[in-house]
mmCIF file of C-alpha atoms in Angstrom:
data_model
loop_
_atom_site.group_PDB
_atom_site.id
_atom_site.type_symbol
_atom_site.label_atom_id
_atom_site.label_comp_id
_atom_site.label_asym_id
_atom_site.label_seq_id
_atom_site.Cartn_x
_atom_site.Cartn_y
_atom_site.Cartn_z
ATOM 1 C CA GLU A 1 22.820 6.174 22.778
ATOM 2 C CA THR A 2 20.793 3.006 22.292
ATOM 3 C CA GLY A 3 17.306 3.088 20.868
ATOM 4 C CA VAL A 4 14.178 1.391 22.141
ATOM 5 C CA THR A 5 14.456 -2.382 22.213
ATOM 6 C CA GLN A 6 11.764 -5.000 22.687
ATOM 7 C CA SER A 7 11.833 -8.696 23.413
ATOM 8 C CA PRO A 8 10.975 -11.186 22.230
ATOM 9 C CA THR A 9 10.620 -10.404 18.540
ATOM 10 C CA HIS A 10 8.015 -13.073 17.928
ATOM 11 C CA LEU A 11 5.927 -15.183 20.263
ATOM 12 C CA ILE A 12 3.349 -17.913 19.779
ATOM 13 C CA LYS A 13 0.950 -18.753 22.595
ATOM 14 C CA THR A 14 -2.308 -20.636 22.984
ATOM 15 C CA ARG A 15 -5.616 -19.355 24.299
ATOM 16 C CA GLY A 16 -5.736 -18.988 28.064
ATOM 17 C CA GLN A 17 -1.986 -18.674 28.505
ATOM 18 C CA GLN A 18 -0.188 -15.663 29.944
ATOM 19 C CA VAL A 19 2.530 -13.613 28.265
ATOM 20 C CA THR A 20 5.101 -11.008 29.333
ATOM 21 C CA LEU A 21 6.607 -8.605 26.828
ATOM 22 C CA ARG A 22 9.605 -6.433 27.625
ATOM 23 C CA CYS A 23 10.744 -2.996 26.563
ATOM 24 C CA SER A 24 13.959 -1.109 27.243
ATOM 25 C CA SER A 25 13.439 2.596 26.845
ATOM 26 C CA GLN A 26 15.862 4.978 25.222
ATOM 27 C CA SER A 27 18.511 6.399 27.513
ATOM 28 C CA GLY A 28 17.234 9.434 29.410
ATOM 29 C CA HIS A 29 13.549 8.760 28.754
ATOM 30 C CA ASN A 30 11.201 8.539 31.737
ATOM 31 C CA THR A 31 7.952 7.573 30.022
ATOM 32 C CA VAL A 32 6.917 4.370 28.293
ATOM 33 C CA SER A 33 3.692 3.861 26.367
ATOM 34 C CA TRP A 34 2.386 0.541 25.100
ATOM 35 C CA TYR A 35 0.305 0.107 21.964
ATOM 36 C CA GLN A 36 -1.461 -2.786 20.259
ATOM 37 C CA GLN A 37 -1.455 -2.778 16.485
ATOM 38 C CA ALA A 38 -3.715 -5.238 14.719
ATOM 39 C CA LEU A 39 -2.895 -6.134 11.138
ATOM 40 C CA GLY A 40 -3.704 -3.282 8.758
ATOM 41 C CA GLN A 41 -4.683 -0.842 11.491
ATOM 42 C CA GLY A 42 -3.152 2.015 13.436
ATOM 43 C CA PRO A 43 -1.724 1.436 16.920
ATOM 44 C CA GLN A 44 -4.214 1.472 19.797
ATOM 45 C CA PHE A 45 -3.068 2.984 23.084
ATOM 46 C CA ILE A 46 -3.000 0.439 25.944
ATOM 47 C CA PHE A 47 -1.442 2.422 28.783
ATOM 48 C CA GLN A 48 1.423 4.688 29.718
ATOM 49 C CA TYR A 49 3.918 4.540 32.579
ATOM 50 C CA TYR A 50 5.622 7.592 33.983
ATOM 51 C CA ARG A 51 8.142 7.244 36.800
ATOM 52 C CA GLU A 52 6.964 3.709 37.625
ATOM 53 C CA GLU A 53 3.269 4.567 37.856
ATOM 54 C CA GLU A 54 0.482 3.933 35.364
ATOM 55 C CA ASN A 55 -0.572 7.250 33.918
ATOM 56 C CA GLY A 56 -3.600 6.741 31.746
ATOM 57 C CA ARG A 57 -5.135 3.717 30.128
ATOM 58 C CA GLY A 58 -6.904 3.039 26.871
ATOM 59 C CA ASN A 59 -9.931 0.809 26.324
ATOM 60 C CA PHE A 60 -8.290 -2.464 27.349
ATOM 61 C CA PRO A 61 -9.495 -4.924 30.009
ATOM 62 C CA PRO A 62 -7.680 -5.451 33.339
ATOM 63 C CA ARG A 63 -6.025 -8.615 32.069
ATOM 64 C CA PHE A 64 -3.657 -6.218 30.340
ATOM 65 C CA SER A 65 -1.283 -4.959 33.016
ATOM 66 C CA GLY A 66 2.160 -3.481 33.179
ATOM 67 C CA LEU A 67 5.140 -2.415 35.195
ATOM 68 C CA GLN A 68 7.842 0.180 34.894
ATOM 69 C CA PHE A 69 11.134 -0.325 36.686
ATOM 70 C CA PRO A 70 13.481 2.232 38.274
ATOM 71 C CA ASN A 71 15.645 2.176 35.133
ATOM 72 C CA TYR A 72 12.450 3.072 33.176
ATOM 73 C CA SER A 73 12.307 -0.232 31.320
ATOM 74 C CA SER A 74 8.843 -1.746 31.212
ATOM 75 C CA GLU A 75 6.841 -4.930 30.939
ATOM 76 C CA LEU A 76 3.443 -5.628 29.455
ATOM 77 C CA ASN A 77 1.601 -8.632 30.871
ATOM 78 C CA VAL A 78 -1.458 -10.177 29.284
ATOM 79 C CA ASN A 79 -3.396 -12.871 31.120
ATOM 80 C CA ALA A 80 -5.952 -15.330 29.777
ATOM 81 C CA LEU A 81 -4.932 -14.771 26.176
ATOM 82 C CA GLU A 82 -7.651 -14.615 23.544
ATOM 83 C CA LEU A 83 -7.401 -15.108 19.783
ATOM 84 C CA ASP A 84 -8.067 -11.382 19.250
ATOM 85 C CA ASP A 85 -4.947 -10.532 21.249
ATOM 86 C CA SER A 86 -2.899 -11.558 18.216
ATOM 87 C CA ALA A 87 -1.180 -8.345 17.141
ATOM 88 C CA LEU A 88 2.045 -6.357 17.025
ATOM 89 C CA TYR A 89 2.749 -4.879 20.443
ATOM 90 C CA LEU A 90 4.740 -1.670 20.342
ATOM 91 C CA CYS A 91 6.348 0.282 23.097
ATOM 92 C CA ALA A 92 7.377 3.896 22.765
ATOM 93 C CA SER A 93 9.614 5.869 25.067
ATOM 94 C CA SER A 94 9.693 9.597 25.546
ATOM 95 C CA THR A 95 10.715 12.263 27.989
ATOM 96 C CA ARG A 96 7.863 14.073 29.595
ATOM 97 C CA ARG A 97 8.587 17.712 30.123
ATOM 98 C CA SER A 98 6.159 19.517 32.363
ATOM 99 C CA GLY A 99 3.989 21.982 30.502
ATOM 100 C CA ARG A 100 5.435 21.067 27.154
ATOM 101 C CA THR A 101 3.394 19.414 24.448
ATOM 102 C CA GLY A 102 4.465 17.464 21.400
ATOM 103 C CA ASN A 103 6.986 15.280 23.188
ATOM 104 C CA GLU A 104 8.686 13.004 20.679
ATOM 105 C CA GLN A 105 8.018 9.285 20.977
ATOM 106 C CA PHE A 106 10.549 6.733 19.855
ATOM 107 C CA PHE A 107 9.142 3.341 18.998
ATOM 108 C CA GLY A 108 10.687 -0.054 19.331
ATOM 109 C CA PRO A 109 10.411 -2.641 16.541
ATOM 110 C CA GLY A 110 7.562 -4.412 18.313
ATOM 111 C CA THR A 111 6.765 -7.939 19.441
ATOM 112 C CA ARG A 112 4.577 -9.983 17.117
ATOM 113 C CA LEU A 113 2.238 -12.087 19.276
ATOM 114 C CA THR A 114 0.255 -14.919 17.744
ATOM 115 C CA VAL A 115 -2.431 -16.603 19.828
ATOM 116 C CA LEU A 116 -3.605 -19.989 18.569
ATOM 117 C CA THR B 1 -13.700 9.363 22.818
ATOM 118 C CA GLN B 2 -11.171 11.004 20.560
ATOM 119 C CA LEU B 3 -10.936 9.496 17.082
ATOM 120 C CA LEU B 4 -8.721 10.282 14.138
ATOM 121 C CA GLU B 5 -9.794 9.235 10.669
ATOM 122 C CA GLN B 6 -7.371 9.139 7.792
ATOM 123 C CA SER B 7 -8.164 9.214 4.113
ATOM 124 C CA PRO B 8 -7.590 7.614 1.791
ATOM 125 C CA GLN B 9 -7.011 4.215 3.395
ATOM 126 C CA PHE B 10 -5.045 2.950 0.413
ATOM 127 C CA LEU B 11 -3.232 4.794 -2.334
ATOM 128 C CA SER B 12 -1.294 3.378 -5.272
ATOM 129 C CA ILE B 13 0.370 5.926 -7.523
ATOM 130 C CA GLN B 14 3.113 6.182 -10.125
ATOM 131 C CA GLU B 15 6.519 7.619 -9.363
ATOM 132 C CA GLY B 16 6.548 11.394 -9.840
ATOM 133 C CA GLU B 17 2.909 11.987 -8.932
ATOM 134 C CA ASN B 18 1.768 14.195 -6.073
ATOM 135 C CA LEU B 19 -0.552 13.089 -3.293
ATOM 136 C CA THR B 20 -2.260 14.344 -0.154
ATOM 137 C CA VAL B 21 -3.241 12.339 2.913
ATOM 138 C CA TYR B 22 -5.812 13.719 5.324
ATOM 139 C CA CYS B 23 -6.245 13.235 9.057
ATOM 140 C CA ASN B 24 -9.538 14.447 10.532
ATOM 141 C CA SER B 25 -11.181 14.560 13.933
ATOM 142 C CA SER B 26 -13.977 16.324 15.758
ATOM 143 C CA SER B 27 -11.639 16.722 18.752
ATOM 144 C CA VAL B 28 -9.001 19.348 19.401
ATOM 145 C CA PHE B 29 -5.438 18.135 19.872
ATOM 146 C CA SER B 30 -2.622 19.968 21.610
ATOM 147 C CA SER B 31 -0.197 18.549 19.067
ATOM 148 C CA LEU B 32 -0.230 16.184 16.133
ATOM 149 C CA GLN B 33 2.466 13.907 14.813
ATOM 150 C CA TRP B 34 2.965 12.087 11.531
ATOM 151 C CA TYR B 35 4.765 8.766 11.361
ATOM 152 C CA ARG B 36 5.807 6.353 8.649
ATOM 153 C CA GLN B 37 5.914 2.651 9.354
ATOM 154 C CA GLU B 38 7.651 -0.045 7.331
ATOM 155 C CA PRO B 39 6.558 -3.698 7.526
ATOM 156 C CA GLY B 40 7.913 -5.416 10.636
ATOM 157 C CA GLU B 41 9.103 -2.186 12.214
ATOM 158 C CA GLY B 42 7.806 0.404 14.640
ATOM 159 C CA PRO B 43 6.555 3.796 13.443
ATOM 160 C CA VAL B 44 9.199 6.452 12.810
ATOM 161 C CA LEU B 45 8.363 10.054 13.597
ATOM 162 C CA LEU B 46 8.367 12.419 10.608
ATOM 163 C CA VAL B 47 7.135 15.653 12.156
ATOM 164 C CA THR B 48 5.321 17.239 15.096
ATOM 165 C CA VAL B 49 3.007 20.205 14.634
ATOM 166 C CA VAL B 50 1.809 22.190 17.603
ATOM 167 C CA THR B 51 0.340 25.515 16.499
ATOM 168 C CA GLY B 52 -2.955 25.858 14.612
ATOM 169 C CA GLY B 53 -2.240 26.720 10.967
ATOM 170 C CA GLU B 54 1.363 25.591 11.243
ATOM 171 C CA VAL B 55 3.067 24.338 8.089
ATOM 172 C CA LYS B 56 6.256 22.296 8.159
ATOM 173 C CA LYS B 57 8.310 21.020 5.263
ATOM 174 C CA LEU B 58 10.594 18.018 5.217
ATOM 175 C CA LYS B 59 12.181 17.787 1.767
ATOM 176 C CA ARG B 60 9.309 16.716 -0.522
ATOM 177 C CA LEU B 61 6.832 16.339 2.362
ATOM 178 C CA THR B 62 4.647 19.234 3.528
ATOM 179 C CA PHE B 63 2.631 18.956 6.726
ATOM 180 C CA GLN B 64 -0.147 21.279 7.811
ATOM 181 C CA PHE B 65 -2.040 21.529 11.087
ATOM 182 C CA GLY B 66 -5.572 22.885 10.794
ATOM 183 C CA ASP B 67 -6.360 26.287 12.256
ATOM 184 C CA ALA B 68 -8.661 24.702 14.848
ATOM 185 C CA ARG B 69 -6.135 21.936 15.601
ATOM 186 C CA LYS B 70 -8.660 19.244 14.684
ATOM 187 C CA ASP B 71 -7.187 18.112 11.389
ATOM 188 C CA SER B 72 -3.969 17.814 9.464
ATOM 189 C CA SER B 73 -2.686 16.977 6.019
ATOM 190 C CA LEU B 74 0.444 15.480 4.544
ATOM 191 C CA HIS B 75 1.336 16.377 0.975
ATOM 192 C CA ILE B 76 4.062 14.533 -0.924
ATOM 193 C CA THR B 77 5.473 16.083 -4.078
ATOM 194 C CA ALA B 78 6.961 13.903 -6.815
ATOM 195 C CA ALA B 79 6.523 10.646 -4.921
ATOM 196 C CA GLN B 80 9.291 8.062 -5.097
ATOM 197 C CA PRO B 81 9.226 4.292 -4.489
ATOM 198 C CA GLY B 82 11.090 4.929 -1.217
ATOM 199 C CA ASP B 83 8.008 6.774 0.055
ATOM 200 C CA THR B 84 6.081 3.496 0.127
ATOM 201 C CA GLY B 85 4.807 2.652 3.592
ATOM 202 C CA LEU B 86 2.041 3.105 6.145
ATOM 203 C CA TYR B 87 1.510 6.738 7.103
ATOM 204 C CA LEU B 88 -0.003 7.382 10.505
ATOM 205 C CA CYS B 89 -1.151 10.545 12.192
ATOM 206 C CA ALA B 90 -1.340 10.710 15.988
ATOM 207 C CA GLY B 91 -2.978 13.398 18.071
ATOM 208 C CA GLU B 92 -2.039 14.289 21.625
ATOM 209 C CA GLY B 93 -4.972 15.018 23.896
ATOM 210 C CA GLY B 94 -4.692 18.278 25.749
ATOM 211 C CA GLY B 95 -2.358 17.840 28.702
ATOM 212 C CA THR B 96 -2.583 14.060 28.674
ATOM 213 C CA TYR B 97 0.776 13.244 27.068
ATOM 214 C CA LYS B 98 -1.041 10.362 25.368
ATOM 215 C CA TYR B 99 -1.397 9.871 21.639
ATOM 216 C CA ILE B 100 -4.405 8.645 19.690
ATOM 217 C CA PHE B 101 -3.433 7.154 16.346
ATOM 218 C CA GLY B 102 -5.318 7.446 13.131
ATOM 219 C CA THR B 103 -6.486 4.541 11.024
ATOM 220 C CA GLY B 104 -3.499 4.792 8.693
ATOM 221 C CA THR B 105 -2.935 5.348 4.971
ATOM 222 C CA ARG B 106 -1.071 2.661 3.087
ATOM 223 C CA LEU B 107 0.870 4.217 0.226
ATOM 224 C CA LYS B 108 2.473 2.325 -2.624
ATOM 225 C CA VAL B 109 4.565 4.199 -5.165
ATOM 226 C CA LEU B 110 5.239 2.283 -8.347
ATOM 227 C CA ALA B 111 8.451 2.790 -10.300
#
């Protein structure tokens, strides 16, 4: 059983550019959540995908968008990059079980994005 | 807006000392998780607590969920250098399957 993987590991972009980050969820997991973690802070929830549909969104502008594919892998797209978008982007996969709380999330190692 | 505040933000202690990290909110959570994160890595789940008043132990770590499910604590007994890291609590909003993370507590245990 493979864990959650993310690519690329590191990325450097300039302001105004667009970026796509990728996440392969753990085998058997149907839910992927994306988080932004600024240096020295806790992760901030961006959005969650469940069975290829966005299911909830945090306080992030529309230039943050995503996709989930039939194999439950996911992409995070950020348009018109700003300096403040520099952060560690984490994805977490889990299996949503109806009516059950406390579902375990497994995190990938993250993608470190630097915007210059 | 649900917020989770952790205290202290930073903690530097000697090996063998005990410590407690707190996670507080004015909101009720259906479950709460504690994670530890090493530099350059994603958070790793330590424990999930679901029931108000629940206490869970993981070797030298003791986790407690408040009776009202608004707060939690993590107590480490006889800390070791290997305990060094960023400790994060994360609360799940009722029925949302989404987690709100706390501000984090950075722990450094000196040998």
